[in-house]
PDB file of C-alpha atoms and ligand atoms in Angstrom:
ATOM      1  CA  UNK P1354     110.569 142.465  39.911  1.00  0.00           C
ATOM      2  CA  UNK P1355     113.473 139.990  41.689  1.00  0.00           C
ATOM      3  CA  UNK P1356     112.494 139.228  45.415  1.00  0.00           C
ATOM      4  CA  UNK P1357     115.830 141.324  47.282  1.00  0.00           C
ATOM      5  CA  UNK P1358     117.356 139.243  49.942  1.00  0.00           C
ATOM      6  CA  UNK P1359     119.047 141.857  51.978  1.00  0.00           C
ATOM      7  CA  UNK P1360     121.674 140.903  54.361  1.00  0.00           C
ATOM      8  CA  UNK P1361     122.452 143.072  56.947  1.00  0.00           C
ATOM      9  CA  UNK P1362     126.207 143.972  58.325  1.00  0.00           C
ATOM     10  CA  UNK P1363     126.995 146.003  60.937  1.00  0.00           C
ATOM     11  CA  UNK P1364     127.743 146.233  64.284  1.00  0.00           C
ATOM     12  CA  UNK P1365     125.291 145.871  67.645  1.00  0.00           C
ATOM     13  CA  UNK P1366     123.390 149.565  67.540  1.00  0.00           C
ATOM     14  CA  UNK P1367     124.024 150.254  64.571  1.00  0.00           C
ATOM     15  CA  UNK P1368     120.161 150.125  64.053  1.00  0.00           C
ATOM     16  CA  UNK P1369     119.911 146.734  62.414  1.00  0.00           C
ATOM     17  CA  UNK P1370     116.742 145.688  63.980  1.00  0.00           C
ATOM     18  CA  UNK P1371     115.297 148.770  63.686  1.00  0.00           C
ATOM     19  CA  UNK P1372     115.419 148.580  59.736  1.00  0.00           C
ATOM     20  CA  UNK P1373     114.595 145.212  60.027  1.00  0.00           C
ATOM     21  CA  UNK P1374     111.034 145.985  61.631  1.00  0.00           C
ATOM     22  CA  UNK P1375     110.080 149.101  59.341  1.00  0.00           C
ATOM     23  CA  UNK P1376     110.964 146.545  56.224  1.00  0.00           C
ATOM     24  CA  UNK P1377     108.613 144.233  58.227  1.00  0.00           C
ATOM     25  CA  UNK P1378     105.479 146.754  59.133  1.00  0.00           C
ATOM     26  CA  UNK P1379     106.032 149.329  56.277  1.00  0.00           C
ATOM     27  CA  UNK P1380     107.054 146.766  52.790  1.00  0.00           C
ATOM     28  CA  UNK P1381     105.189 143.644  53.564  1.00  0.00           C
ATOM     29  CA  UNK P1382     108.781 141.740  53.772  1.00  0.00           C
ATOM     30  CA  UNK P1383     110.113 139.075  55.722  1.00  0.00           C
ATOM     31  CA  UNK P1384     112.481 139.135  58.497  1.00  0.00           C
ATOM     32  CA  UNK P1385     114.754 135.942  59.327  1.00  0.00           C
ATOM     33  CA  UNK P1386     115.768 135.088  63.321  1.00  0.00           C
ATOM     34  CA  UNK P1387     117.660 132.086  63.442  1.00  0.00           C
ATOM     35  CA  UNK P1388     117.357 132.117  66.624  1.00  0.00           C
ATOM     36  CA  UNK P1389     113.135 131.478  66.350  1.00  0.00           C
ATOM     37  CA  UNK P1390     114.248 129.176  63.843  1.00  0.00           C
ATOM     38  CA  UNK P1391     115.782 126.717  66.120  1.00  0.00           C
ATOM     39  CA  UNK P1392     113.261 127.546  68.375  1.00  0.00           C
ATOM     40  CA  UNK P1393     110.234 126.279  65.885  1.00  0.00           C
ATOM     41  CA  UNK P1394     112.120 123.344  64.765  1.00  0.00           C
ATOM     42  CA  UNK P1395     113.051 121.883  68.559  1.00  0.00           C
ATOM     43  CA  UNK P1396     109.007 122.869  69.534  1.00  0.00           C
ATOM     44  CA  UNK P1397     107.574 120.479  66.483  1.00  0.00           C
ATOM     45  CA  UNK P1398     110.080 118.004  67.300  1.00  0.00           C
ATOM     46  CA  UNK P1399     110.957 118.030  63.420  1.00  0.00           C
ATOM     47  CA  UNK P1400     114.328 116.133  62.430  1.00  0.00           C
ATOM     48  CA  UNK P1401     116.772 119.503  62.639  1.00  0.00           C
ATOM     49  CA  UNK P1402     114.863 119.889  66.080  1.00  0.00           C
ATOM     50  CA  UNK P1403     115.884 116.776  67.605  1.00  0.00           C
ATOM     51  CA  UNK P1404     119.559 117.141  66.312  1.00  0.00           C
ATOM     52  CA  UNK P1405     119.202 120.772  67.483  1.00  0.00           C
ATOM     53  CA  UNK P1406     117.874 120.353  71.074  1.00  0.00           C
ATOM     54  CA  UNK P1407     120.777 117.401  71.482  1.00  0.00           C
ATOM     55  CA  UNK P1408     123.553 119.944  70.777  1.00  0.00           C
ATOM     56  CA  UNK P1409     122.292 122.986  72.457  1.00  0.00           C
ATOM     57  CA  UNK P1410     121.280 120.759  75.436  1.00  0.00           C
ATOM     58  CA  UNK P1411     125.099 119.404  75.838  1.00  0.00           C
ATOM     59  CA  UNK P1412     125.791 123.122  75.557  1.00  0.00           C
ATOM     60  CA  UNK P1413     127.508 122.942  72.196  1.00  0.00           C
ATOM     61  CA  UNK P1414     127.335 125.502  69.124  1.00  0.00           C
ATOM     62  CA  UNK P1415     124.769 124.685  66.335  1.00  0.00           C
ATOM     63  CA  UNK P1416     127.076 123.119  63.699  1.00  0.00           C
ATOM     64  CA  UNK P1417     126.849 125.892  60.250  1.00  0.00           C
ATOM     65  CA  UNK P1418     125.412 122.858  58.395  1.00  0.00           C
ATOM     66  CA  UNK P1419     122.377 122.634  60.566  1.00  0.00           C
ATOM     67  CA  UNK P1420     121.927 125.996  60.256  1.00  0.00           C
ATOM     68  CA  UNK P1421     122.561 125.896  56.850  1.00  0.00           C
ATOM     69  CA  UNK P1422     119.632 123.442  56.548  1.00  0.00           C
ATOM     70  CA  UNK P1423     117.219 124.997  58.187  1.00  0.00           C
ATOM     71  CA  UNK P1424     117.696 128.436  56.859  1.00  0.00           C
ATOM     72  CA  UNK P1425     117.324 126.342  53.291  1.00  0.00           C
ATOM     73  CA  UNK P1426     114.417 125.210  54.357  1.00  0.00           C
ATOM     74  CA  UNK P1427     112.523 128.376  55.520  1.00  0.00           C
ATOM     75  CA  UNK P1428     113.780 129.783  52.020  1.00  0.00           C
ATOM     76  CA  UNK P1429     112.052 127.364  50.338  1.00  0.00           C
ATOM     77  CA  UNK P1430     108.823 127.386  52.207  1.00  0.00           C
ATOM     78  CA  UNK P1431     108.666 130.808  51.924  1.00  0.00           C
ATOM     79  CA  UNK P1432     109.408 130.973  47.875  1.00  0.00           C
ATOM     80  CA  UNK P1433     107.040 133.293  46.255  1.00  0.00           C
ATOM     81  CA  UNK P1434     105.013 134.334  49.651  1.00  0.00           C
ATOM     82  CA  UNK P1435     106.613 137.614  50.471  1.00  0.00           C
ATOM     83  CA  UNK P1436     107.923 140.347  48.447  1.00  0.00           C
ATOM     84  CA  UNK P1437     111.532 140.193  49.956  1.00  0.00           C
ATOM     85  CA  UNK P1438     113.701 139.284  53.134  1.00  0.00           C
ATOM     86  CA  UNK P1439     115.793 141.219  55.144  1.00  0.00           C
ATOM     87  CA  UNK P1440     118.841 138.717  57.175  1.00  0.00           C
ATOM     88  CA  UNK P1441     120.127 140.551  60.316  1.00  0.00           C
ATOM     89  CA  UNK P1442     122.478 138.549  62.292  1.00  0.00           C
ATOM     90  CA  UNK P1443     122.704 135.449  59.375  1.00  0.00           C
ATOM     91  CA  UNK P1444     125.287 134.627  57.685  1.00  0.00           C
ATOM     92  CA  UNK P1445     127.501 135.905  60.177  1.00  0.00           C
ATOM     93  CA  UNK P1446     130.980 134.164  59.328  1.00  0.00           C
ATOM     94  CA  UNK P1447     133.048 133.303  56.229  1.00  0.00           C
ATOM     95  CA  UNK P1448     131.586 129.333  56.114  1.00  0.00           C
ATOM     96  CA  UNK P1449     127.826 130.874  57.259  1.00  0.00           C
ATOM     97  CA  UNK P1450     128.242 133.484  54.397  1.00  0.00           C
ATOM     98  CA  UNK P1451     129.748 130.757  51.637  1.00  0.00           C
ATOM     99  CA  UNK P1452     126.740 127.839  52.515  1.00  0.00           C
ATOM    100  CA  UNK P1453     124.444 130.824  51.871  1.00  0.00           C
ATOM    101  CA  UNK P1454     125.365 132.164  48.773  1.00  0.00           C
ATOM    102  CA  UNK P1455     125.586 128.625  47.435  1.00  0.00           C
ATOM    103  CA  UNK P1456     122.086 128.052  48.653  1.00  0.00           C
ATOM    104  CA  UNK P1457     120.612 131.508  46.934  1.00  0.00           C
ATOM    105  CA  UNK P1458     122.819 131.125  43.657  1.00  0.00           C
ATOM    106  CA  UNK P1459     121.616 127.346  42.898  1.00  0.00           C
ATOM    107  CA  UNK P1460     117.849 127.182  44.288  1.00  0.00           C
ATOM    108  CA  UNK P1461     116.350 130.604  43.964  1.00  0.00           C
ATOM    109  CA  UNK P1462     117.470 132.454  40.276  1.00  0.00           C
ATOM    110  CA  UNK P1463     114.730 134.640  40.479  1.00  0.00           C
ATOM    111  CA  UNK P1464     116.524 136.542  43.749  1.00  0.00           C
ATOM    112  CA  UNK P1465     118.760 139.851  43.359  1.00  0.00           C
ATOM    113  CA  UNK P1466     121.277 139.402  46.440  1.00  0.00           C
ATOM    114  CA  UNK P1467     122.047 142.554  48.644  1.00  0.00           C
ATOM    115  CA  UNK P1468     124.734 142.644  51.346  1.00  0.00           C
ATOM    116  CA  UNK P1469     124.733 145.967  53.146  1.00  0.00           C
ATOM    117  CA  UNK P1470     127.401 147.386  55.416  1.00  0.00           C
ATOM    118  CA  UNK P1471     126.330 149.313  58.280  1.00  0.00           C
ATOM    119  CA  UNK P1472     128.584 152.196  58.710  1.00  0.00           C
ATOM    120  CA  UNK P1473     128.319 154.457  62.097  1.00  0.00           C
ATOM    121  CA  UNK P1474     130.845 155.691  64.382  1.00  0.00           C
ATOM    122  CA  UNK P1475     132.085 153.628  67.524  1.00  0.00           C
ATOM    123  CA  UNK P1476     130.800 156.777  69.357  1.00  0.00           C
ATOM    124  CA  UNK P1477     127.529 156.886  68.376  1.00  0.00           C
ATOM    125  CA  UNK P1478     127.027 153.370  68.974  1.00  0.00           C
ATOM    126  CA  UNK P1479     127.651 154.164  72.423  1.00  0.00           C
ATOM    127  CA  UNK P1480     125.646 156.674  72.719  1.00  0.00           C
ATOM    128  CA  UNK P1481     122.684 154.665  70.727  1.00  0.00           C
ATOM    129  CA  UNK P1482     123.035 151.445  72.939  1.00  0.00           C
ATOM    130  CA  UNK P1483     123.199 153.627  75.963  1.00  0.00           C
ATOM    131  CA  UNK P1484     119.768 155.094  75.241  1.00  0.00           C
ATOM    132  CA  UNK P1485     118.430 151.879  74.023  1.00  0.00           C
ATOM    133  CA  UNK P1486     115.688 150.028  76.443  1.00  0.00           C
ATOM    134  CA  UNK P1487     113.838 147.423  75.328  1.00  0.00           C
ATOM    135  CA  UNK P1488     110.376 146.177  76.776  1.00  0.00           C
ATOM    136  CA  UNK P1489     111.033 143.333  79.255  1.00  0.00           C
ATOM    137  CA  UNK P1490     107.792 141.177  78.446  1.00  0.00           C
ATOM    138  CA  UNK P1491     109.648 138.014  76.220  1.00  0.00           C
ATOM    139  CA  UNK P1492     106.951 137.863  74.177  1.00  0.00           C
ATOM    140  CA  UNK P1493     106.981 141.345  73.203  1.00  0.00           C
ATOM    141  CA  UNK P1494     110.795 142.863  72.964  1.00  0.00           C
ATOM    142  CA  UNK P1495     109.878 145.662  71.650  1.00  0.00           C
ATOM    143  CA  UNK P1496     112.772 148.488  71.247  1.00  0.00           C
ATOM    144  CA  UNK P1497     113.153 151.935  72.249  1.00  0.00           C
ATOM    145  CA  UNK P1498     115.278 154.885  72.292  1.00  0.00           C
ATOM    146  CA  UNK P1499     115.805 157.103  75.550  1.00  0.00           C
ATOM    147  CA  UNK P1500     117.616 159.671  73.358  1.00  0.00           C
ATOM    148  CA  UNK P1501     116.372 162.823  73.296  1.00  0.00           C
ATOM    149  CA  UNK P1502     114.025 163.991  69.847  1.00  0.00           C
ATOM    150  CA  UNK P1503     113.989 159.991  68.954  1.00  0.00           C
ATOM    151  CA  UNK P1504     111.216 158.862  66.813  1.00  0.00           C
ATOM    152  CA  UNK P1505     111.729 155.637  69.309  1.00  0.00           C
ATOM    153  CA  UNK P1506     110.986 157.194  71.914  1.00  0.00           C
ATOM    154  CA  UNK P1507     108.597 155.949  74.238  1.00  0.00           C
ATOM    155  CA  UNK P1508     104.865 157.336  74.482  1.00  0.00           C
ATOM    156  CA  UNK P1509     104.052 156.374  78.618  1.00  0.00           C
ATOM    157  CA  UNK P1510     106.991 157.073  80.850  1.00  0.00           C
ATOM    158  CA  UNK P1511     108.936 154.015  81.298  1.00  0.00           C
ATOM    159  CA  UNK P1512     106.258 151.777  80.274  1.00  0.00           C
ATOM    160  CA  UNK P1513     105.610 149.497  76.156  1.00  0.00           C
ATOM    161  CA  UNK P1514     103.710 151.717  73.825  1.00  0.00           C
ATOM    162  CA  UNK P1515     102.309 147.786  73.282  1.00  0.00           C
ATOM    163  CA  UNK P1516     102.004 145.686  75.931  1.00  0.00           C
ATOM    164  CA  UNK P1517     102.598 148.721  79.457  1.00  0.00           C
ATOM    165  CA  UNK P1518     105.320 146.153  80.543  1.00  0.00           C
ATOM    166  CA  UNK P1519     108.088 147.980  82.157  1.00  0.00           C
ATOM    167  CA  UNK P1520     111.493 148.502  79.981  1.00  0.00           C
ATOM    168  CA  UNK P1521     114.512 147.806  80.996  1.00  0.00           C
ATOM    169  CA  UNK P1522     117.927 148.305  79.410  1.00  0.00           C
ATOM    170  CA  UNK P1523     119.810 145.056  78.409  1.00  0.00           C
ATOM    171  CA  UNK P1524     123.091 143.923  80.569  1.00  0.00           C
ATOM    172  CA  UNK P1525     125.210 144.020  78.008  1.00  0.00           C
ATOM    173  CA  UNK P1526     124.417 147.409  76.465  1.00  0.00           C
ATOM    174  CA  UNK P1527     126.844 149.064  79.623  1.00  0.00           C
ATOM    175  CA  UNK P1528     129.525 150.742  78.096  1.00  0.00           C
ATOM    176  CA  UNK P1529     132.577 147.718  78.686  1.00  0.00           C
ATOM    177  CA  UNK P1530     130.534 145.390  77.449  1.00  0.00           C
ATOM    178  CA  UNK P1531     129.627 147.128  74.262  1.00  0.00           C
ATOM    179  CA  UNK P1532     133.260 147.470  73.402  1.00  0.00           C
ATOM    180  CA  UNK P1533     133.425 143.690  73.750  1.00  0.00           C
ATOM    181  CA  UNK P1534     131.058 143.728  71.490  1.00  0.00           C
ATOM    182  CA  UNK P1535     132.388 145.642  69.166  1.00  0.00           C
ATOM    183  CA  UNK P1536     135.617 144.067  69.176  1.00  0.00           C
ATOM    184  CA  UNK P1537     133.801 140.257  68.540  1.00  0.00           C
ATOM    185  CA  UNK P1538     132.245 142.181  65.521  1.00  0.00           C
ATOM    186  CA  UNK P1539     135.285 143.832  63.972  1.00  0.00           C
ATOM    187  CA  UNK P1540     136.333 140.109  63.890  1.00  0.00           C
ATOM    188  CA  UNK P1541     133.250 139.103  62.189  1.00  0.00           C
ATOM    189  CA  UNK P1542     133.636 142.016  59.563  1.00  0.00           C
ATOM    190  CA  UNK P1543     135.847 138.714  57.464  1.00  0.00           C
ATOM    191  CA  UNK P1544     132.609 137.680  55.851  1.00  0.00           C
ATOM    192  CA  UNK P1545     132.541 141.044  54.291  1.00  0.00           C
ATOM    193  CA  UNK P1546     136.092 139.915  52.713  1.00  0.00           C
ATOM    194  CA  UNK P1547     134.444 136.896  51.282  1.00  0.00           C
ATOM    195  CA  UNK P1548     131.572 138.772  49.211  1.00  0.00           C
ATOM    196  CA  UNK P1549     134.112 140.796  47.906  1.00  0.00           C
ATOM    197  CA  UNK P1550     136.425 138.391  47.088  1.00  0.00           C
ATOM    198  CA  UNK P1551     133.877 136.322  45.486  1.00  0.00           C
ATOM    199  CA  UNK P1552     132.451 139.529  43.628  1.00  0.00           C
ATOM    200  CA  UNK P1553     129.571 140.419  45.711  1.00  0.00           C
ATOM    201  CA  UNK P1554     128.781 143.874  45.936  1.00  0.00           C
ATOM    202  CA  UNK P1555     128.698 145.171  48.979  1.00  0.00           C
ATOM    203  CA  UNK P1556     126.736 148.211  49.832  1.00  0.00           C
ATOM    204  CA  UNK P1557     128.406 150.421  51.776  1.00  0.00           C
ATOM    205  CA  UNK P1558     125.447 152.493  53.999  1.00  0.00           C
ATOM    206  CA  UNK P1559     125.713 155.279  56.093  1.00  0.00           C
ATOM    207  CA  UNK P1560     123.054 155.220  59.118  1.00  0.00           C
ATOM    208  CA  UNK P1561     124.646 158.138  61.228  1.00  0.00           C
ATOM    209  CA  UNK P1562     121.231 159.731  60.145  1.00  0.00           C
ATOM    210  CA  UNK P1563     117.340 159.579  61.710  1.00  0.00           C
ATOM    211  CA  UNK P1564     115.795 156.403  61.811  1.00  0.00           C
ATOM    212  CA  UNK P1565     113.365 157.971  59.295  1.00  0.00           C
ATOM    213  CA  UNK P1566     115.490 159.354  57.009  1.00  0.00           C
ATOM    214  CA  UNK P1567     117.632 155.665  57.171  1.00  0.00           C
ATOM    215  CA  UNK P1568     114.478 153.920  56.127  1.00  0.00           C
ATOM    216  CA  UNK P1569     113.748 156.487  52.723  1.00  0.00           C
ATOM    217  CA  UNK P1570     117.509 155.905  51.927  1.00  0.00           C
ATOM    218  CA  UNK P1571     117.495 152.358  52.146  1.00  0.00           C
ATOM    219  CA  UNK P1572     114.800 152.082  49.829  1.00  0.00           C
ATOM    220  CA  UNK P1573     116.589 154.431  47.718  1.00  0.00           C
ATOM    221  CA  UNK P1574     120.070 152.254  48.084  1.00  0.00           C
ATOM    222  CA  UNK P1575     118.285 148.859  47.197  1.00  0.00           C
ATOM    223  CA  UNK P1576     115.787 150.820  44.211  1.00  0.00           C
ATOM    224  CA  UNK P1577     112.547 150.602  45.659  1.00  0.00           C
ATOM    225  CA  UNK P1578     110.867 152.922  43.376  1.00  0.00           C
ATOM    226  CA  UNK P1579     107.114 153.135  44.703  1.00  0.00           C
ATOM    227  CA  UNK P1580     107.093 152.989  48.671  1.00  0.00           C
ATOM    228  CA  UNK P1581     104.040 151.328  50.240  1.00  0.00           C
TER     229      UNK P1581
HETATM  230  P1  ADP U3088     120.999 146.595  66.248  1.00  0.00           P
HETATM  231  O1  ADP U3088     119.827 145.733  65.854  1.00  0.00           O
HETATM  232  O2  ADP U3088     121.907 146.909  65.085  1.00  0.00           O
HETATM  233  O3  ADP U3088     121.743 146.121  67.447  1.00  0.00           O
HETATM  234  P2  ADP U3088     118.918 148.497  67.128  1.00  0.00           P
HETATM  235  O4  ADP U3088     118.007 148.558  65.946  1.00  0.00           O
HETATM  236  O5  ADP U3088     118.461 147.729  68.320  1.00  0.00           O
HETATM  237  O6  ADP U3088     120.393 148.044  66.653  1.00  0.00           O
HETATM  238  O7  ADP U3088     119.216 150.011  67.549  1.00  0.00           O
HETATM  239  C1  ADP U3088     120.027 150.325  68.692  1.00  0.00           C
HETATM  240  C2  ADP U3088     119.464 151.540  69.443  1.00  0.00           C
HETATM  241  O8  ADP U3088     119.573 152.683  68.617  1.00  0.00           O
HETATM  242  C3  ADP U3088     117.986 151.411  69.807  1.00  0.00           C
HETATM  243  O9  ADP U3088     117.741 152.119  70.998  1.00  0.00           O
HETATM  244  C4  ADP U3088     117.282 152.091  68.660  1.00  0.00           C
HETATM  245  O10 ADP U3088     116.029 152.537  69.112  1.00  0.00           O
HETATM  246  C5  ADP U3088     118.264 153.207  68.322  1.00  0.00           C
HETATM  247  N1  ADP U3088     118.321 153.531  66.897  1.00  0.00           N
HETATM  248  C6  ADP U3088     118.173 152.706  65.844  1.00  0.00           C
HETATM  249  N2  ADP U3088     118.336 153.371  64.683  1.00  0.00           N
HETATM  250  C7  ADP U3088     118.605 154.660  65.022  1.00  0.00           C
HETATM  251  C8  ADP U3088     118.862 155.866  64.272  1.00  0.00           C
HETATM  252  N3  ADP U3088     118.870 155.888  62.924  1.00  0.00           N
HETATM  253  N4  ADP U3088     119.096 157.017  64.953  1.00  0.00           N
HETATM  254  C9  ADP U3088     119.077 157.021  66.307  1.00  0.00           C
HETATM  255  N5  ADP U3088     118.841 155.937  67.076  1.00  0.00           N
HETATM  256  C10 ADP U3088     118.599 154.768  66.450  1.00  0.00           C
END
């Protein structure tokens, strides 16, 4: 069977990461942070690093061909080891999401391509991102749901199911700044244009459902037959 490369689109709480971690524990697949990424690469001072650590230090953007690079990279040393990848949060705009499909289409034929749209009301994204509380030890991050009847729920009070660190909600998951969040991703919704326009399915996924139930239908939506 192709290896699925499954990027995800949709806006913050719209249960992105979520999906991304069952894929992780539950299929044996791989998740992509671009964010670690650059991390990795400035920590063993590789090439990318150095060029990295320069920009971020003067406090500019990581240009898209960096990223390009190093997401090129991982892809490659990755080939063959996992059974599929999910990207949440990469490519995120119209040059991110052109580099990339250049990059799958001419190195990796063996690869079935995925883009899936996220679709949830603004409302509930409120309401999801106001129950959301994550655990505040950095190396952990883990995510939960203060909602009542979640499956995310946490098992000790207030405290990681993990690591007992205490949780804490994130700044910008108050209810202005989620709307300015949701307004930078409407803008970002363009890549979706350029899949289309290129003739790129796009799945269109509804996730107004239990995280549960979002999981079996995603594995129906992308025809995973025989679940783990
Ligand atoms: P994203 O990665 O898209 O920003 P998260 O996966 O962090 O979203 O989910 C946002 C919040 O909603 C978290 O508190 C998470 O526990 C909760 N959540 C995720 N998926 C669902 C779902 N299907 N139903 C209810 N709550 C969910």
């Amino acid at each position: 069977m192709n290896a699925l490369y499954n990027i995800f689109i949709g806006p913050p709480g719209s249960g992105k990461g979520t999906l991304s971690r069952l894929c992780v524990q539950e299929l044996g697949w791989a998740q992509l942070s671009t964010g670690d990424l650059c991390r990795k690469h400035i920590k063993n001072r590789t090439e990318i690093g150095k060029q990295i650590d320069f920009a971020i230090k003067s406090g500019k953007l990581i240009s898209d061909e960096l990223v390009a690079s190093m997401v090129c990279d991982w892809l490659e040393n990755l080939a063959g080891s996992v059974p599929s990848i999910v990207f949440d949060g990469y490519p995120r705009t119209v040059v991110q999401a052109r580099d990339f499909c250049k990059t799958v289409y001419e190195k990796f034929d063996s690869v079935k391509l995925n883009v899936i749209r996220f679709i949830i009301s603004d409302d509930s994204i409120i309401a999801r991102l106001g129950g959301r509380y994550i655990c505040q030890n950095k190396e952990c991050q883990a995510v939960y749901s203060l909602i009542t009847g979640s499956v995310l729920n946490p098992k000790k009070g207030m405290g990681c199911d993990k690591c007992d660190s205490l949780l804490m909600r994130r700044p910008d998951d108050e209810a202005d700044a989620i709307l300015e969040r949701l307004k930078i991703y409407h803008h970002h919704e363009q890549a979706l244009d350029f899949y289309i326009k290129n003739k790129q399915e796009v799945l269109e996924f509804d996730v107004e459902k239990p995280v549960l139930q979002v999981f079996e239908e995603f594995k129906e939506l992308v025809g995973i037959v025989c679940t783990v």
